[in-house]
XYZ file of C-alpha atoms in Angstrom:
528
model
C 115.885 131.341 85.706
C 112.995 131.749 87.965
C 110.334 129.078 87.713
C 106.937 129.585 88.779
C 105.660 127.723 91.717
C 102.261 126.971 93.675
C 102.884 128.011 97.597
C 102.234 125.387 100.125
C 101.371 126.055 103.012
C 103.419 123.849 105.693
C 101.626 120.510 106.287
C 101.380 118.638 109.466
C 102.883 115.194 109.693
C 99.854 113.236 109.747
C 99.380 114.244 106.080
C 102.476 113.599 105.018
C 101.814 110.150 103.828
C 98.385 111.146 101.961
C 99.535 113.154 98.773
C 100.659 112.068 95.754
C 102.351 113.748 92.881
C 102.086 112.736 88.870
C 104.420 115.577 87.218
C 106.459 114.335 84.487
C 109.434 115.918 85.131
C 111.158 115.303 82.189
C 107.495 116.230 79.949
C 107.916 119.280 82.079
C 107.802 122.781 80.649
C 108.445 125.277 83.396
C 106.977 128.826 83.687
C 108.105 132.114 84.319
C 105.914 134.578 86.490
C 106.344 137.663 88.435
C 104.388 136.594 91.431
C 104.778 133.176 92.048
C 108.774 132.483 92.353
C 110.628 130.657 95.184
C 111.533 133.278 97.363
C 110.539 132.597 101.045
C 111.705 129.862 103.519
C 108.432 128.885 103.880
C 108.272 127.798 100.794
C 111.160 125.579 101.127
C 109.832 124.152 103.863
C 106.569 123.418 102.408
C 108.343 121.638 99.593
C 110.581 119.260 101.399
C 107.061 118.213 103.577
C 105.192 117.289 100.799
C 105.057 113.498 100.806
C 105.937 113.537 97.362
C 109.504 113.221 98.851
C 109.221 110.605 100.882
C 107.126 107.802 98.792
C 108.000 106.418 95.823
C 105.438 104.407 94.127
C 106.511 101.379 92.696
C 105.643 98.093 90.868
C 107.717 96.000 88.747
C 110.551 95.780 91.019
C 108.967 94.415 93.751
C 107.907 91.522 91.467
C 110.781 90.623 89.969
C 113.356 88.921 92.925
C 113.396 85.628 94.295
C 111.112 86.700 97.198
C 108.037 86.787 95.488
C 105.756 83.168 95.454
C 102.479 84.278 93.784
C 101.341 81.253 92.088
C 99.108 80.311 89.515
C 96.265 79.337 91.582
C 96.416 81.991 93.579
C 95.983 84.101 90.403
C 93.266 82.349 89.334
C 91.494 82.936 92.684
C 92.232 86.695 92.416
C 91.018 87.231 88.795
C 93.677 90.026 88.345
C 96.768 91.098 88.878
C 98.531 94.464 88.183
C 99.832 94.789 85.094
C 103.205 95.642 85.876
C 102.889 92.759 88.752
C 103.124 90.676 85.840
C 105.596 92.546 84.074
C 108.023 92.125 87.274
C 106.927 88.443 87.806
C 107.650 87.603 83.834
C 110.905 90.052 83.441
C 109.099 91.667 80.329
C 110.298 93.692 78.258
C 108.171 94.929 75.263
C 104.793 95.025 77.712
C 106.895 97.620 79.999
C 108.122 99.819 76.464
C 104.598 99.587 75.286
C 102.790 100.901 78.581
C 100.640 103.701 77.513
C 99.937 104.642 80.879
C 103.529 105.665 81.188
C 105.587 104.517 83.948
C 105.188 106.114 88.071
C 108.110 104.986 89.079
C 110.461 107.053 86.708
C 107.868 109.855 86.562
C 107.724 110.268 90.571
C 111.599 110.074 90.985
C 111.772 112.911 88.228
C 109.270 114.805 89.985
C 111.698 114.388 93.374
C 114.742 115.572 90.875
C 112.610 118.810 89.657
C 111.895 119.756 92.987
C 115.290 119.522 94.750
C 116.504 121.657 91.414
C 114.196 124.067 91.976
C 115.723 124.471 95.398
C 119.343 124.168 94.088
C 118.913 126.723 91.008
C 116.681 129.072 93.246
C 118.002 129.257 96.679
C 119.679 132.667 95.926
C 116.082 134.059 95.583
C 115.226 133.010 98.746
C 115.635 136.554 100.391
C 114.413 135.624 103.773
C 116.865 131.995 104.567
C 119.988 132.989 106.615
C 122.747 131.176 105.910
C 122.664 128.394 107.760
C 119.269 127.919 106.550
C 120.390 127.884 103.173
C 123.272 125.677 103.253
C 120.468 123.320 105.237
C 118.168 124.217 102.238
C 120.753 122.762 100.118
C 122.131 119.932 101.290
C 118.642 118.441 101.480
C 117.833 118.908 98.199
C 121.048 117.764 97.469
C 120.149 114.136 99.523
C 116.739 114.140 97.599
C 118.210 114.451 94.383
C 120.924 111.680 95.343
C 118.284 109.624 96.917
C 115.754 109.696 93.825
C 118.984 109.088 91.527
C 120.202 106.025 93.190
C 116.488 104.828 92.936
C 116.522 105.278 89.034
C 119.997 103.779 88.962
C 118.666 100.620 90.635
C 116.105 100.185 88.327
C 116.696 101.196 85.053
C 120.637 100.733 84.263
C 122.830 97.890 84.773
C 124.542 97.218 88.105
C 127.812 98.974 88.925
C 130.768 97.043 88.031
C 133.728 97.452 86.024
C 132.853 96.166 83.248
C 129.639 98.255 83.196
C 131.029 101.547 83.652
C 130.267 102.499 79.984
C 126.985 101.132 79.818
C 123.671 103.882 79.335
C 122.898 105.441 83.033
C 120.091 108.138 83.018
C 119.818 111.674 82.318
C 121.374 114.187 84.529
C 118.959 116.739 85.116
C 120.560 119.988 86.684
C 118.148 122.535 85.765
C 114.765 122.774 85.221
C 115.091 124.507 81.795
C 112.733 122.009 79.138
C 115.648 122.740 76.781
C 118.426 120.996 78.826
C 119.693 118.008 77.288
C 118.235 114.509 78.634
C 120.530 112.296 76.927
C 121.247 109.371 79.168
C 124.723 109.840 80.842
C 127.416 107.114 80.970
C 126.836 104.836 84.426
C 130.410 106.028 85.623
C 128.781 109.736 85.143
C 125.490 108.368 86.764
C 126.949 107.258 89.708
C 129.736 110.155 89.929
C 126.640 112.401 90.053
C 125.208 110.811 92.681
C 128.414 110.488 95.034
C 128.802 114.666 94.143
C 125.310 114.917 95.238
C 125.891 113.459 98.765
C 129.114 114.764 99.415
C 127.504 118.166 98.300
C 124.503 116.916 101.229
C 127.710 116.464 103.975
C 127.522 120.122 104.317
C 124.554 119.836 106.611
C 124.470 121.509 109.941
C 122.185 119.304 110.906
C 124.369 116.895 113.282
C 122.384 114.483 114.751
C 118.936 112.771 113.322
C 115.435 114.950 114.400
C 113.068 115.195 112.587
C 113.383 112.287 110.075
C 112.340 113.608 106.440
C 114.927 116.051 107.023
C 118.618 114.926 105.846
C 121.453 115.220 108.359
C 125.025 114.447 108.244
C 124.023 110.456 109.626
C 120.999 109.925 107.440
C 124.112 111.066 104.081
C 126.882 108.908 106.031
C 124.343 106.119 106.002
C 123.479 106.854 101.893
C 127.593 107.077 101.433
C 127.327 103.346 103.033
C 125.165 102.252 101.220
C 126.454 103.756 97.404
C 129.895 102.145 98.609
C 128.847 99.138 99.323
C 127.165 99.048 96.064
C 130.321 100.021 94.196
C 132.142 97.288 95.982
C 134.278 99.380 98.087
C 134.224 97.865 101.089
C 136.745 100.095 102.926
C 134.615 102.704 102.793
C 131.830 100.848 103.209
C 132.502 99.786 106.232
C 133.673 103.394 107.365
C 130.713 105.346 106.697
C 128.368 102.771 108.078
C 129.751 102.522 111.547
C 130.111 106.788 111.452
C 126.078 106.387 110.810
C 126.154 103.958 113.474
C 127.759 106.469 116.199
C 124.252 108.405 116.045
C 122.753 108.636 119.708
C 119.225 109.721 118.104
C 118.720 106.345 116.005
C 117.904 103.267 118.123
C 117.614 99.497 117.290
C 114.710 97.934 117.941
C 114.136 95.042 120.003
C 111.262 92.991 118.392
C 110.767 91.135 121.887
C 108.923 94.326 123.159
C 106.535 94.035 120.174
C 102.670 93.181 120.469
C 100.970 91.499 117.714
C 97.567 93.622 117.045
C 94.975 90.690 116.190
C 92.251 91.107 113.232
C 89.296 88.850 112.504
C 88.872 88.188 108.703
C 86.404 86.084 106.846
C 86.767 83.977 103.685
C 84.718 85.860 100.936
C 82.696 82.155 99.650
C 82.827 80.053 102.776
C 81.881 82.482 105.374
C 84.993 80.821 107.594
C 86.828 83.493 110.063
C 90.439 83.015 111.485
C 92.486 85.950 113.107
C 95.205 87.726 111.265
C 97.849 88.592 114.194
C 99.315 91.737 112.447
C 102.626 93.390 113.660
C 101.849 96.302 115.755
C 103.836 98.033 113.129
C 101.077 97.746 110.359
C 99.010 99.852 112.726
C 101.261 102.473 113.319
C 100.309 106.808 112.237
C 101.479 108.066 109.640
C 103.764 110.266 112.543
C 104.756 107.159 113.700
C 106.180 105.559 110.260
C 107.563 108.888 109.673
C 109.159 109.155 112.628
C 110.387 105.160 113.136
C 113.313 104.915 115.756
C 115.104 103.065 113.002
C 115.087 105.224 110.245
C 118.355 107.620 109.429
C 115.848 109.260 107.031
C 112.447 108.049 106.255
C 111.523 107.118 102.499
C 109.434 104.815 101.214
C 108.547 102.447 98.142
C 104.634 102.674 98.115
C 103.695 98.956 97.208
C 100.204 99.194 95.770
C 96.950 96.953 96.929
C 97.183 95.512 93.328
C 100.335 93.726 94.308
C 100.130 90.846 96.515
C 103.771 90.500 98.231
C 103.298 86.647 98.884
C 106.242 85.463 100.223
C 108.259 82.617 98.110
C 109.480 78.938 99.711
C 112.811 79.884 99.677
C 112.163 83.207 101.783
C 109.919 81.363 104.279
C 112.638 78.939 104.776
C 115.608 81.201 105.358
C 113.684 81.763 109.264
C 113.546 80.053 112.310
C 110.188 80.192 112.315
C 109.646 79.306 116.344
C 112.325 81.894 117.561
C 112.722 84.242 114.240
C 110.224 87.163 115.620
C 110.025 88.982 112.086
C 108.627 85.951 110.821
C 106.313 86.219 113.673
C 105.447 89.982 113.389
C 105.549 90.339 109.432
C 103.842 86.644 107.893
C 100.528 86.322 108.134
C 98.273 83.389 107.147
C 94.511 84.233 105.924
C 95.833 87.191 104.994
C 94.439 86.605 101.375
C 90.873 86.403 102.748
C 91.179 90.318 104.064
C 92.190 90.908 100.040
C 89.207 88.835 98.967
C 90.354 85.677 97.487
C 88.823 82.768 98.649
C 90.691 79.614 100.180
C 94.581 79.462 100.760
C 94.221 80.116 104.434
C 97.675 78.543 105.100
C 99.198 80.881 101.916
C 101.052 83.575 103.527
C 100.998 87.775 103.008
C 104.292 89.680 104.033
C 102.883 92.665 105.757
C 104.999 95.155 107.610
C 104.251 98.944 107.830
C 100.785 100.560 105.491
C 100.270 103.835 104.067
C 97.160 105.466 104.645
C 95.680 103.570 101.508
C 96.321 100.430 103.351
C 99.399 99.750 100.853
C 102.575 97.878 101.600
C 105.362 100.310 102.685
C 109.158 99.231 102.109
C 111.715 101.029 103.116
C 113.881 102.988 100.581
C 115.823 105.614 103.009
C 118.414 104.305 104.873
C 118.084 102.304 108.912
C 120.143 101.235 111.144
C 119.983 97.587 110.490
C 120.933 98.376 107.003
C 124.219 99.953 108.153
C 124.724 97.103 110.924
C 124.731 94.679 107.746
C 126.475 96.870 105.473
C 129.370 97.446 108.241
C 128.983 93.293 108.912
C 129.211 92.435 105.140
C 132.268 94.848 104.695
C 134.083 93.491 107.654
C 133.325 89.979 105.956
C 134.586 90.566 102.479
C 137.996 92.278 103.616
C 138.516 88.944 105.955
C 137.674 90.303 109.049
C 135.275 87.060 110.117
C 135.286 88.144 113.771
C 134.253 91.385 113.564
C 131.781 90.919 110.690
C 129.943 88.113 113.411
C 130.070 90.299 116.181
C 128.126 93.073 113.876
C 125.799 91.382 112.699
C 124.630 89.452 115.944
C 124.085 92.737 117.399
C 121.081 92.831 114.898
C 120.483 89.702 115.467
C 119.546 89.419 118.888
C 117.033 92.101 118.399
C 115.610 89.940 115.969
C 115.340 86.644 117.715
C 113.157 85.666 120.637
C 115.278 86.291 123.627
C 114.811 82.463 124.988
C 115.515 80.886 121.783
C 119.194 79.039 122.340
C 121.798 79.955 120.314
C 120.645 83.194 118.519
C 123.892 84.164 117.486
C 125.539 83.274 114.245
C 129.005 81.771 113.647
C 131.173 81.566 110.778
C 134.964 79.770 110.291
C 135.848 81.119 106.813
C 135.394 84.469 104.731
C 132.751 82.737 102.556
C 131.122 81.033 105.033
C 130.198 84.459 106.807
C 129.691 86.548 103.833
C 126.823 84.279 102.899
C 125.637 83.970 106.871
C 125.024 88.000 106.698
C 123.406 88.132 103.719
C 120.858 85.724 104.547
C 120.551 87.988 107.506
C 119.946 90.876 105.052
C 117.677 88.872 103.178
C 115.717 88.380 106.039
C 115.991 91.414 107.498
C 115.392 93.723 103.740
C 113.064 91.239 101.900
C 111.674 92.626 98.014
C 112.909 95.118 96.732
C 116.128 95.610 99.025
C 116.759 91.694 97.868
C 116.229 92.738 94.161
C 118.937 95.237 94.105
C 121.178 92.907 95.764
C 120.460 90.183 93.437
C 121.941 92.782 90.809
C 124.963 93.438 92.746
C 125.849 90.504 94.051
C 126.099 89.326 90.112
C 128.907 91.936 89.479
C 131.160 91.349 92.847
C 134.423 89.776 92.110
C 132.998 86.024 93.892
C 130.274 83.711 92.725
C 129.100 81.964 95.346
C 126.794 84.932 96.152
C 125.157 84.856 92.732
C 121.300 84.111 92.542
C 119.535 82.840 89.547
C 115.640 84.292 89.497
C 113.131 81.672 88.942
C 109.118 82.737 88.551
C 106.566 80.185 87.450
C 104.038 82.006 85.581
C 101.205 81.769 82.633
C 102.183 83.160 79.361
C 101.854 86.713 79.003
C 101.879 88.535 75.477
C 100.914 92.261 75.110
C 99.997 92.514 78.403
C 97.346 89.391 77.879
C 97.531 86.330 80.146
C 97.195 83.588 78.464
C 96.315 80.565 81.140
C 96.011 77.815 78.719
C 99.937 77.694 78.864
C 102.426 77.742 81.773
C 105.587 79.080 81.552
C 109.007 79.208 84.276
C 110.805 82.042 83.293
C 114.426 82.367 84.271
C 116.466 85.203 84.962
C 120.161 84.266 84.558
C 123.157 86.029 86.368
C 124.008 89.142 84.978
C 120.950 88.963 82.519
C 121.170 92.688 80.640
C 116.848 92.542 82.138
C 118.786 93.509 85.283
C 117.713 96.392 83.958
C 114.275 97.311 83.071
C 112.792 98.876 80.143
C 111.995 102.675 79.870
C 108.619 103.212 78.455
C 108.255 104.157 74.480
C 106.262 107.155 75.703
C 109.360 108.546 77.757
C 111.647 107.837 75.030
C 108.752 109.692 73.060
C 108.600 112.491 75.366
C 112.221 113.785 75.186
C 112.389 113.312 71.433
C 114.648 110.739 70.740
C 117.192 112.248 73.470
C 116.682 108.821 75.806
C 117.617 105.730 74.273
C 116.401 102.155 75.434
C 118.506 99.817 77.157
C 120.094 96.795 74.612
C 118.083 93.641 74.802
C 118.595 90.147 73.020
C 116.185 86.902 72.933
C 118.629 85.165 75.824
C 118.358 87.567 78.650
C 114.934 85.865 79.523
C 114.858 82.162 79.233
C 111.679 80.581 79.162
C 110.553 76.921 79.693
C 107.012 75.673 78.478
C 105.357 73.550 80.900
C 103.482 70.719 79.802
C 100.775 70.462 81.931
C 99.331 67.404 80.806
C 102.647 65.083 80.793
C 104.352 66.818 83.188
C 107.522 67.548 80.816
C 109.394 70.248 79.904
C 110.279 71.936 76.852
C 112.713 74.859 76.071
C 111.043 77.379 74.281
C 112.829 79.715 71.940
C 110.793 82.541 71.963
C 111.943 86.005 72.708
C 111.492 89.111 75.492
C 108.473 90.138 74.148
C-alpha cells in the first residue's frame, strides 16, 4: 500500500523542539495518491526530524508517583490545576475514561507508531536510499516504534511479571491500513513486539552516537538495558548496559563544572523579589538539549506549564542537600512566584531542562546515568555487592560536590545495596522514571523495594474539585491502577476492538479527612 504523505522539507535543529503533532493514529484513515507517496530519502529524513519524534506530551503520569508534593494550599493559591494533574494526583479512573478531549499521550505515541510504519511498509518505494541508507532508514523506525511502544506499555498495561503475562497489552499496529485489527495484544505479545522491534533496530550501521535523534547500535543496546531490566533479567541487563557504556561519543557529566544562571522573580500580591538560581541546564537551545553529552538518544516527556512538578518530603529528603549538587542545580525556592501564585517562597519547583514553551522536559530516551544504574542495580540483584558499589559511585561522584567527605556509597549485604542504588536512581530519574519503577519494583521477586503511593488531595468527582472535603488517597502495591485508563472515546474510535483495563472499588483506597477533629475515617467509595 502506498499512503499519501505531506513532504517536509528538512528542518534545522533549533526547530526541532517547536512542533507538535495531534494525529490520531489509530482514528487514522490513510490515503492513496499518485503524487504524494514516500519515495525519496529526503523524505525520510524530514520525517525522523520532525520533533514529533522526540517529545512526548504527557500528564497523568507525572502526577501519580511518590515524587509529587502539591498540596492543598498550594492549590488553593493557584486556582487551577490541569485536569489530568488531578487525575494523576487522585489515581482516577472514570474522570480519565470520560475525557472528551481524548487523551495526548496515547494519541502522540500512535502518531510516532504511524510514522515509523510508514517508513517500515514503504521503504521499498524509496527509489533513491542505497542500501545502507535503507537498512539505517529502518532500524530507526524500528527504535521509534520500540521506543513509543515501551512508552504505552508503561502507562497503560500492567507491569511485566509472570503472573501478568496474560493480562491486556495494546494493539500492535504493523500497517497503516484503517482496516487492521486493533485488538489489544496479550502483554507477553506486547513486550515480544517490542524486544523484535529493537533487535530488528541492532541492524544499524550507525556505530557510535552522532547526531542524537538518530538511533545507533548504543542508543538500542542502552533501550535492550533498559527493557531487560524491566523484565527482571538481570543478566542481560547488566550486559547490554555496560556494551552502551563502552561508547567513546557519550560522556558523563560532572555537575561541579556547572554554573547556576540567577533570575529575579517577584511575588504577584506582595511585590517581594528573591532570585531563582536556575541550573544552567534550564537555559540551554533547543541544539543543546538535543544534543546533551548524556543522552544515547534524545527523547523527551513534554511536562506542560499546567503541571506544577513540586517536589514531595520524601524526595527532598533522599539528598544531601549541602554536597548533593542536583539538589543544588534542579530545586528552586520562589519558584512558584515566576508561575504566579502568591506566598510559599520556601515551597520548592523541580526544574531541570525547558522546551521552547518554557515546559518541564524529562527524559524518556535512554543516558548514560541510566545505564550506570541499570548495570549497578543488576550487579546488585545477582550478589555482586562490590561491583554494583563501584558502578554506581562512578555516577556518584559526578553528582556530589567534589569537597564533600565521603561521597561514595557503601553497602555490606545484597539488600542493603540494592536499595542504596535505587535511591541513587531516585535521585538521579525523579517523576516519571520513579513512576515506572514504582510499577516494577511491585512485581520483582523481593519486597523490600515495594512503595506504597500516598497523595493528599480534595475530593474530585467528574472532574469537579470539591474543597469542602479532603481526601488521602492510597495506591497499594500492585494496585491493577498501575495501569491507567484508556479514554471511552479511544475505545469508541476503534469500535469496540480496544477493551478497558479491569478495575474494582479496592485498587484506590481512600481516607476522608476530618478537618475539623482531626480524625480519620475509611471511606468506602469507589474509583470513580
Amino acid at each position: 500500500m502506498k499512503t499519501m504523505i505531506t513532504t517536509i522539507k528538512s528542518l534545522p535543529l533549533l526547530a526541532l523542539l517547536t512542533l507538535a503533532s495531534c494525529n490520531d493514529y489509530l482514528d487514522t484513515k490513510p490515503s492513496k495518491g499518485n503524487n504524494e507517496i514516500l519515495s525519496t530519502s529526503e523524505q525520510v529524513e524530514a520525517l525522523f526530524n520532525n520533533s514529533s519524534m522526540f517529545i512526548q506530551s504527557v500528564s497523568i503520569p507525572a502526577a501519580s508517583s511518590d515524587d509529587i508534593g502539591m498540596d492543598n494550599n498550594i492549590y488553593d493559591a493557584a486556582g487551577y490545576l490541569d485536569q489530568d494533574f488531578v487525575n494523576g494526583l487522585t489515581f482516577a479512573v472514570n474522570d480519565i475514561e470520560t475525557n472528551q478531549y481524548g487523551d495526548a499521550f496515547w494519541e502522540g505515541a500512535y502518531n510516532k507508531i504511524f510514522t515509523a510504519n510508514l517508513v517500515i511498509n514503504e521503504i521499498d518505494q524509496v527509489e533513491d536510499a542505497t542500501e545502507a541508507q535503507k537498512t539505517d532508514f529502518l532500524a530507526q523506525a524500528h527504535f521509534i516504534r520500540a521506543l513509543a511502544m515501551w512508552s504505552l506499555a508503561q502507562t497503560y498495561c500492567q507491569p511485566y511479571s509472570p503472573e501478568t503475562l496474560s493480562t491486556s497489552g495494546l494493539p500492535l499496529r504493523k500497517d497503516n491500513d484503517y482496516q487492521e485489527d486493533v485488538t489489544r495484544a496479550s502483554l507477553k505479545d506486547t513486550y515480544d513486539f517490542i524486544l523484535s522491534d529493537l533487535k530488528a533496530a541492532l541492524t544499524t550501521t550507525r556505530e557510535d552516537v552522532g547526531d542524537r535523534w538518530l538511533v545507533s547500535k548504543p542508543a538500542v543496546e542502552a533501550m535492550m538495558a533498559r527493557y531487560y531490566l524491566f523484565t527482571q533479567d538481570y543478566a542481560q541487563a547488566e550486559t547490554y548496559a555496560k556494551k552502551a557504556m563502552e561508547s567513546q561519543a557519550v560522556t558523563l557529566e560532572d555537575y561541579n563544572g556547572y554554573s547556576l544562571e540567577p533570575a529575579t522573580v517577584m511575588d504577584p500580591n506582595s511585590g517581594e523579589e528573591s532570585t531563582i538560581a536556575f541550573s544552567q541546564l534550564w537555559s540551554y537551545s533547543p541544539n543543546e538539549v538535543t544534543q546533551y553529552a548524556e543522552n544515547f538518544f534524545s527523547a523527551y516527556y513534554d511536562v506542560s506549564s499546567g503541571i506544577y512538578l513540586i517536589p514531595s518530603e520524601r524526595l527532598i529528603s533522599l539528598y544531601d542537600q549541602d554536597n548533593d549538587l542536583r539538589f543544588e542545580q534542579f530545586f528552586n525556592k520562589h519558584a512558584l512566584w515566576n508561575s504566579s501564585i502568591s506566598g510559599f517562597g520556601d515551597d520548592i519547583q523541580y526544574h531541570r531542562m525547558q522546551s521552547v514553551y518554557n515546559d518541564d522536559l524529562l527524559t524518556m530516551g535512554p543516558t548514560l546515568p541510566e545505564m550506570i544504574l541499570t548495570a549497578a542495580e543488576a550487579e546488585a540483584r545477582q550478589g555482586k555487592v562490590k561491583e554494583a558499589m563501584e558502578t554506581v559511585n562512578r555516577l556518584r561522584r559526578a553528582r556530589m560536590r567534589n569537597t564533600a567527605d565521603d561521597i561514595d556509597l557503601t553497602a555490606s549485604s545484597q539488600e542493603e545495596a540494592v536499595k542504596e542504588i535505587l535511591d541513587e536512581r531516585h535521585r538521579e530519574m525523579p517523576f516519571i522514571s520513579r513512576w515506572q519503577d514504582i510499577r516494577r519494583l511491585a512485581y520483582n521477586d523481593v519486597s523490600y523495594d515495594d512503595v506504597t503511593v500516598t497523595h493528599t488531595f480534595y475530593n474530585v468527582k467528574n472532574n469537579v474539585v470539591d474543597d469542602s472535603q479532603v481526601i488521602t488517597y492510597t495506591l497499594p502495591v500492585k494496585s491493577p491502577r498501575y495501569a491507567q485508563p484508556i479514554t471511552n472515546l479511544e475505545i469508541k474510535r476503534s469500535k469496540g476492538q480496544i477493551t478497558q483495563n479491569l478495575y474494582t472499588d479496592n485498587d484506590v483506597v481512600k481516607t476522608i479527612q476530618d478537618n475539623e477533629e482531626g480524625n480519620e475515617e475509611n471511606n468506602e467509595e469507589d474509583n470513580e
